[in-house]
Tab-separated table of C-alpha atoms and ligand atoms in Angstrom:
chain	number	residue	atom	x	y	z
A	11	UNK	CA	-111.708	223.840	111.463
A	12	UNK	CA	-108.776	224.622	109.194
A	13	UNK	CA	-105.030	225.077	108.693
A	14	UNK	CA	-103.479	228.369	107.589
A	15	UNK	CA	-100.227	228.542	105.641
A	16	UNK	CA	-98.461	231.858	106.195
A	17	UNK	CA	-95.285	231.734	104.125
A	18	UNK	CA	-94.098	234.912	102.459
A	19	UNK	CA	-90.930	233.919	100.584
A	20	UNK	CA	-92.025	231.153	98.185
A	21	UNK	CA	-94.863	229.567	96.297
A	22	UNK	CA	-96.599	227.033	98.547
A	23	UNK	CA	-99.195	225.612	96.163
A	24	UNK	CA	-97.645	222.117	96.385
A	25	UNK	CA	-97.701	222.287	100.176
A	26	UNK	CA	-101.375	223.323	100.175
A	27	UNK	CA	-102.391	220.708	97.648
A	28	UNK	CA	-100.494	217.820	99.287
A	29	UNK	CA	-101.639	218.723	102.804
A	30	UNK	CA	-105.272	218.992	101.708
A	31	UNK	CA	-105.026	215.618	99.987
A	32	UNK	CA	-104.009	214.031	103.289
A	33	UNK	CA	-106.815	215.584	105.343
A	34	UNK	CA	-110.587	215.105	105.398
A	35	UNK	CA	-112.475	217.494	103.106
A	36	UNK	CA	-113.967	219.403	106.040
A	37	UNK	CA	-110.454	220.640	106.882
A	38	UNK	CA	-109.536	223.264	104.269
A	39	UNK	CA	-105.984	224.560	103.965
A	40	UNK	CA	-105.896	228.308	103.413
A	41	UNK	CA	-102.905	230.253	102.148
A	42	UNK	CA	-102.174	233.755	103.474
A	43	UNK	CA	-103.329	236.398	102.661
A	44	UNK	CA	-106.423	234.501	101.567
A	45	UNK	CA	-107.662	233.285	104.946
A	46	UNK	CA	-111.446	233.805	104.843
A	47	UNK	CA	-112.305	232.809	108.441
A	48	UNK	CA	-109.490	233.362	110.974
A	49	UNK	CA	-111.661	232.035	113.811
A	50	UNK	CA	-111.679	228.618	112.115
A	51	UNK	CA	-107.893	228.318	112.077
A	52	UNK	CA	-106.468	225.923	114.681
A	53	UNK	CA	-103.026	225.346	113.190
A	54	UNK	CA	-100.729	227.568	111.160
A	55	UNK	CA	-97.613	226.752	109.173
A	56	UNK	CA	-95.286	229.735	109.035
A	57	UNK	CA	-92.103	231.021	107.453
A	58	UNK	CA	-91.211	234.715	107.496
A	59	UNK	CA	-94.714	235.493	108.739
A	60	UNK	CA	-95.719	239.128	109.374
A	61	UNK	CA	-95.146	239.983	113.054
A	62	UNK	CA	-98.344	240.105	115.059
A	63	UNK	CA	-100.429	238.035	112.629
A	64	UNK	CA	-100.661	235.058	114.999
A	65	UNK	CA	-102.765	237.140	117.377
A	66	UNK	CA	-105.474	237.346	114.739
A	67	UNK	CA	-106.358	233.641	115.141
A	68	UNK	CA	-108.301	233.368	118.406
A	69	UNK	CA	-108.569	229.539	118.265
A	70	UNK	CA	-104.953	228.838	117.367
A	71	UNK	CA	-103.465	225.780	119.125
A	72	UNK	CA	-100.382	224.862	117.089
A	73	UNK	CA	-97.772	226.810	115.111
A	74	UNK	CA	-95.484	224.777	112.871
A	75	UNK	CA	-92.356	226.320	111.377
A	76	UNK	CA	-91.884	225.322	107.742
A	77	UNK	CA	-88.186	224.762	108.411
A	78	UNK	CA	-85.741	223.511	110.976
A	79	UNK	CA	-85.327	226.932	112.625
A	80	UNK	CA	-87.959	228.550	114.862
A	81	UNK	CA	-86.277	231.727	116.114
A	82	UNK	CA	-88.575	233.977	114.099
A	83	UNK	CA	-91.456	232.794	116.262
A	84	UNK	CA	-89.705	233.717	119.495
A	85	UNK	CA	-88.798	237.114	118.036
A	86	UNK	CA	-92.522	237.807	117.478
A	87	UNK	CA	-94.076	239.470	120.550
A	88	UNK	CA	-97.471	238.396	119.184
A	89	UNK	CA	-96.718	234.680	119.690
A	90	UNK	CA	-99.596	233.493	121.908
A	91	UNK	CA	-98.133	232.087	125.165
A	92	UNK	CA	-100.272	228.955	125.205
A	93	UNK	CA	-99.886	227.560	121.668
A	94	UNK	CA	-97.653	224.562	120.988
A	95	UNK	CA	-94.766	225.036	118.550
A	96	UNK	CA	-93.370	222.453	116.168
A	97	UNK	CA	-90.941	222.316	113.290
A	98	UNK	CA	-90.008	220.206	110.299
A	99	UNK	CA	-87.542	217.411	110.863
A	100	UNK	CA	-87.107	215.486	107.658
A	101	UNK	CA	-84.474	213.186	106.279
A	102	UNK	CA	-84.454	214.984	102.922
A	103	UNK	CA	-83.670	218.273	104.717
A	104	UNK	CA	-80.902	216.574	106.643
A	105	UNK	CA	-79.376	214.889	103.555
A	106	UNK	CA	-79.468	218.120	101.608
A	107	UNK	CA	-77.664	219.969	104.408
A	108	UNK	CA	-75.144	217.155	104.762
A	109	UNK	CA	-74.348	217.342	101.052
A	110	UNK	CA	-73.936	221.128	101.068
A	111	UNK	CA	-71.528	220.917	103.993
A	112	UNK	CA	-69.665	218.038	102.378
A	113	UNK	CA	-69.282	220.032	99.163
A	114	UNK	CA	-67.798	222.954	101.084
A	115	UNK	CA	-65.510	220.751	103.213
A	116	UNK	CA	-64.151	218.891	100.179
A	117	UNK	CA	-63.634	222.139	98.287
A	118	UNK	CA	-61.575	223.409	101.187
A	119	UNK	CA	-59.742	220.119	101.748
A	120	UNK	CA	-58.828	219.766	98.059
A	121	UNK	CA	-58.120	223.517	97.663
A	122	UNK	CA	-60.414	223.997	94.693
A	123	UNK	CA	-60.174	227.782	94.976
A	124	UNK	CA	-56.424	227.554	94.255
A	125	UNK	CA	-57.049	225.727	90.955
A	126	UNK	CA	-59.917	228.011	89.951
A	127	UNK	CA	-57.670	231.002	90.455
A	128	UNK	CA	-54.852	229.362	88.478
A	129	UNK	CA	-57.163	228.450	85.629
A	130	UNK	CA	-58.133	232.098	85.252
A	131	UNK	CA	-54.380	232.885	85.009
A	132	UNK	CA	-53.706	229.932	82.638
A	133	UNK	CA	-51.311	228.532	85.260
A	134	UNK	CA	-50.518	224.821	85.847
A	135	UNK	CA	-49.360	224.610	89.419
A	136	UNK	CA	-49.698	222.280	92.416
A	137	UNK	CA	-50.166	223.538	95.945
A	138	UNK	CA	-48.104	222.304	98.829
A	139	UNK	CA	-49.537	220.434	100.676
A	140	UNK	CA	-51.879	218.972	98.063
A	141	UNK	CA	-54.624	218.501	100.647
A	142	UNK	CA	-55.276	220.663	103.681
A	143	UNK	CA	-55.228	218.526	106.830
A	144	UNK	CA	-58.495	219.463	108.478
A	145	UNK	CA	-59.528	219.315	112.116
A	146	UNK	CA	-63.219	219.982	111.908
A	147	UNK	CA	-65.343	221.491	114.678
A	148	UNK	CA	-69.114	221.072	114.264
A	149	UNK	CA	-71.082	223.545	116.376
A	150	UNK	CA	-74.488	222.016	117.071
A	151	UNK	CA	-75.072	218.257	117.141
A	152	UNK	CA	-78.864	218.149	116.737
A	153	UNK	CA	-80.972	216.729	113.907
A	154	UNK	CA	-78.769	218.390	111.277
A	155	UNK	CA	-75.358	218.735	112.969
A	156	UNK	CA	-75.219	215.247	114.495
A	157	UNK	CA	-75.421	213.289	111.218
A	158	UNK	CA	-73.022	215.754	109.566
A	159	UNK	CA	-70.384	215.283	112.276
A	160	UNK	CA	-70.784	211.523	112.026
A	161	UNK	CA	-70.581	211.587	108.233
A	162	UNK	CA	-67.386	213.662	108.217
A	163	UNK	CA	-65.812	211.371	110.819
A	164	UNK	CA	-66.747	208.307	108.747
A	165	UNK	CA	-64.922	209.874	105.776
A	166	UNK	CA	-61.739	209.951	107.821
A	167	UNK	CA	-61.727	213.564	109.023
A	168	UNK	CA	-60.802	214.402	112.621
A	169	UNK	CA	-64.046	215.805	114.049
A	170	UNK	CA	-64.946	217.585	117.263
A	171	UNK	CA	-68.539	218.396	118.150
A	172	UNK	CA	-69.949	221.099	120.402
A	173	UNK	CA	-73.482	221.000	121.770
A	174	UNK	CA	-75.676	222.306	124.542
A	175	UNK	CA	-76.781	218.801	125.491
A	176	UNK	CA	-74.071	216.182	126.035
A	177	UNK	CA	-73.960	213.825	123.027
A	178	UNK	CA	-72.221	210.628	122.093
A	179	UNK	CA	-71.488	210.155	118.379
A	180	UNK	CA	-69.259	207.442	117.017
A	181	UNK	CA	-65.903	208.766	115.870
A	182	UNK	CA	-66.601	212.337	117.058
A	183	UNK	CA	-64.946	214.025	120.063
A	184	UNK	CA	-68.155	215.376	121.604
A	185	UNK	CA	-67.855	218.275	124.034
A	186	UNK	CA	-70.718	220.159	125.572
A	187	UNK	CA	-71.258	223.813	126.325
A	188	UNK	CA	-71.167	223.191	130.090
A	189	UNK	CA	-67.595	221.858	129.913
A	190	UNK	CA	-65.875	224.062	127.340
A	191	UNK	CA	-66.179	227.641	126.077
A	192	UNK	CA	-66.681	228.326	122.368
A	193	UNK	CA	-63.165	229.853	122.239
A	194	UNK	CA	-61.502	226.819	123.803
A	195	UNK	CA	-63.455	224.581	121.489
A	196	UNK	CA	-62.309	226.645	118.502
A	197	UNK	CA	-58.655	226.309	119.575
A	198	UNK	CA	-58.839	222.552	118.853
A	199	UNK	CA	-59.842	222.899	115.207
A	200	UNK	CA	-58.996	224.691	111.962
A	201	UNK	CA	-62.435	224.497	110.351
A	202	UNK	CA	-65.607	225.560	112.153
A	203	UNK	CA	-69.011	224.561	110.810
A	204	UNK	CA	-72.003	226.271	112.426
A	205	UNK	CA	-75.265	224.309	112.620
A	206	UNK	CA	-76.532	225.721	115.894
A	207	UNK	CA	-80.077	226.869	116.551
A	208	UNK	CA	-80.318	230.629	116.894
A	209	UNK	CA	-80.999	231.458	120.547
A	210	UNK	CA	-79.855	234.207	122.942
A	211	UNK	CA	-76.973	231.925	123.964
A	212	UNK	CA	-75.721	231.382	120.401
A	213	UNK	CA	-76.240	234.907	118.989
A	214	UNK	CA	-72.852	236.204	117.752
A	215	UNK	CA	-71.035	232.994	118.745
A	216	UNK	CA	-68.862	233.294	115.627
A	217	UNK	CA	-66.833	236.265	116.764
A	218	UNK	CA	-63.295	237.642	116.777
A	219	UNK	CA	-62.336	236.040	120.097
A	220	UNK	CA	-63.341	232.637	118.734
A	221	UNK	CA	-61.533	233.209	115.410
A	222	UNK	CA	-58.364	234.409	117.155
A	223	UNK	CA	-58.249	231.138	119.069
A	224	UNK	CA	-58.023	229.186	115.841
A	225	UNK	CA	-54.672	228.710	114.092
A	226	UNK	CA	-53.889	231.186	111.322
A	227	UNK	CA	-55.243	230.055	107.946
A	228	UNK	CA	-58.436	228.478	109.341
A	229	UNK	CA	-61.837	228.070	107.677
A	230	UNK	CA	-65.474	228.823	108.446
A	231	UNK	CA	-68.746	227.398	107.107
A	232	UNK	CA	-71.986	228.985	108.366
A	233	UNK	CA	-75.203	227.282	107.316
A	234	UNK	CA	-77.225	228.062	110.458
A	235	UNK	CA	-78.304	231.695	110.828
A	236	UNK	CA	-76.736	235.018	109.903
A	237	UNK	CA	-77.110	236.183	113.510
A	238	UNK	CA	-74.556	233.609	114.661
A	239	UNK	CA	-71.822	235.562	112.889
A	240	UNK	CA	-70.464	238.968	113.842
A	241	UNK	CA	-69.881	239.975	110.259
A	242	UNK	CA	-67.311	242.724	110.907
A	243	UNK	CA	-65.355	240.261	113.088
A	244	UNK	CA	-65.072	237.845	110.175
A	245	UNK	CA	-63.610	240.559	107.962
A	246	UNK	CA	-61.113	241.468	110.700
A	247	UNK	CA	-60.206	237.815	111.269
A	248	UNK	CA	-59.604	237.453	107.524
A	249	UNK	CA	-57.448	240.559	107.517
A	250	UNK	CA	-55.443	239.248	110.476
A	251	UNK	CA	-55.024	235.882	108.728
A	252	UNK	CA	-56.957	233.741	111.227
A	253	UNK	CA	-59.685	232.916	108.733
A	254	UNK	CA	-58.448	232.139	105.252
A	255	UNK	CA	-61.721	231.198	103.600
A	256	UNK	CA	-65.413	231.264	104.486
A	257	UNK	CA	-68.521	229.649	103.025
A	258	UNK	CA	-71.667	231.503	104.011
A	259	UNK	CA	-75.242	230.528	103.213
A	260	UNK	CA	-76.965	232.780	105.756
A	261	UNK	CA	-76.674	236.475	106.541
A	262	UNK	CA	-77.916	239.051	109.029
A	263	UNK	CA	-79.765	240.759	106.219
A	264	UNK	CA	-81.288	238.590	103.499
A	265	UNK	CA	-81.185	239.071	100.587
A	266	UNK	CA	-77.599	240.215	101.143
A	267	UNK	CA	-77.634	243.852	99.956
A	268	UNK	CA	-75.502	244.682	96.887
A	269	UNK	CA	-73.494	247.154	98.994
A	270	UNK	CA	-72.394	244.469	101.481
A	271	UNK	CA	-68.592	244.062	101.612
A	272	UNK	CA	-68.812	240.236	101.602
A	273	UNK	CA	-69.642	240.297	97.878
A	274	UNK	CA	-66.206	241.682	97.095
A	275	UNK	CA	-64.209	239.002	98.907
A	276	UNK	CA	-62.818	236.357	96.617
A	277	UNK	CA	-62.246	234.125	99.657
A	278	UNK	CA	-65.891	234.236	100.778
A	279	UNK	CA	-68.288	231.952	98.933
A	280	UNK	CA	-71.838	233.260	99.119
A	281	UNK	CA	-74.957	231.166	98.539
A	282	UNK	CA	-78.470	232.632	99.009
A	283	UNK	CA	-79.800	230.562	101.972
A	284	UNK	CA	-80.178	227.411	99.902
A	285	UNK	CA	-78.026	224.898	101.795
A	286	UNK	CA	-81.170	222.961	102.631
A	287	UNK	CA	-84.740	223.818	101.716
A	288	UNK	CA	-87.841	222.092	103.067
A	289	UNK	CA	-89.383	219.619	100.632
A	290	UNK	CA	-93.080	220.576	100.458
A	291	UNK	CA	-94.347	217.057	99.848
A	292	UNK	CA	-92.526	215.694	102.902
A	293	UNK	CA	-93.589	218.709	104.978
A	294	UNK	CA	-97.233	218.078	104.020
A	295	UNK	CA	-97.033	214.599	105.573
A	296	UNK	CA	-95.692	216.032	108.840
A	297	UNK	CA	-98.267	218.840	108.901
A	298	UNK	CA	-101.200	216.507	108.248
A	299	UNK	CA	-99.957	214.125	110.938
A	300	UNK	CA	-99.497	217.004	113.402
A	301	UNK	CA	-103.043	218.166	112.685
A	302	UNK	CA	-104.383	214.650	113.334
A	303	UNK	CA	-102.395	214.508	116.565
A	304	UNK	CA	-103.745	217.900	117.579
A	305	UNK	CA	-107.304	216.628	117.140
A	306	UNK	CA	-106.439	213.589	119.266
A	307	UNK	CA	-104.938	215.755	122.007
A	308	UNK	CA	-101.393	214.485	121.351
A	309	UNK	CA	-98.253	216.636	121.114
A	310	UNK	CA	-96.862	217.363	117.609
A	311	UNK	CA	-94.191	215.085	116.141
A	312	UNK	CA	-91.299	217.524	116.534
A	313	UNK	CA	-92.305	219.802	119.356
A	314	UNK	CA	-90.126	222.798	120.184
A	315	UNK	CA	-89.152	223.372	123.802
A	316	UNK	CA	-90.072	226.973	124.629
A	317	UNK	CA	-87.537	227.121	127.477
A	318	UNK	CA	-84.625	226.028	125.292
A	319	UNK	CA	-85.822	227.944	122.235
A	320	UNK	CA	-85.300	225.007	119.835
B	23	LIG	C1	-83.835	226.907	106.987
B	23	LIG	O1	-83.095	227.809	107.164
B	23	LIG	C2	-84.492	226.146	108.021
B	23	LIG	O2	-84.453	226.534	109.208
B	23	LIG	O3	-85.080	225.105	107.669
């Protein structure tokens, strides 16, 4: 029996090599499109897989997403109803995301954009106030959002957290979706950071109503999924003054097309979905362990709940 890696946006030779090294030699790891015997495949590791391909593995038992997000699997009508789904939860992924968010928060807090602009104009000038007093709202308090909220609180920021499941995090005002609407949550803060999973309930959660509930001159960081943001609403909220600056790592269409208006906004920082990328060596350890667990009839390490969608 074997493992198939179906990843279409990057070179996965390290993942293949490291996973194979951790498994007995009778378990080959095949990389799409070079999968010689689909009937042998019991587990696949996917990222941006072609829709419908999962149906071509009649003995498939486990699908592992090569990232934190799994929404692409639920969007695929060919996802077999009986297979288990898992994802990568890894400290390196979490630290990398924490550092990206911290970079963006500190840039905003210390007003780096102001100095960059002045440097281009050869101008020595100090803003008033020197630091922007931030009230930070973290949307999503799971494996990635929880440690980020805690980290920001430990650095002295006032932090609110919003999650589907009630949470308790030291130093963070945790509120859950059952007790507060996204708009009411947004009214408490002047910086929103989105780390939510993409589900039907969170699709378009970053919208004009939410932005209009924030004080004028607020900030947005989206490192979750492009589908969380209604892109035209952000442009309107910027025009109306509610959102002063945005940091975006994810977009509805990726790569972001050259004709997209976001490119032209000086107050939008664009990064190409790099806030946190799965480390292939760490992922190999999780995949090999999940395969062993599969053979022993145990659930995968980080199983996804099909009902919740994450
Ligand atoms: C990246 O976007 C991930 O879900 O890991």
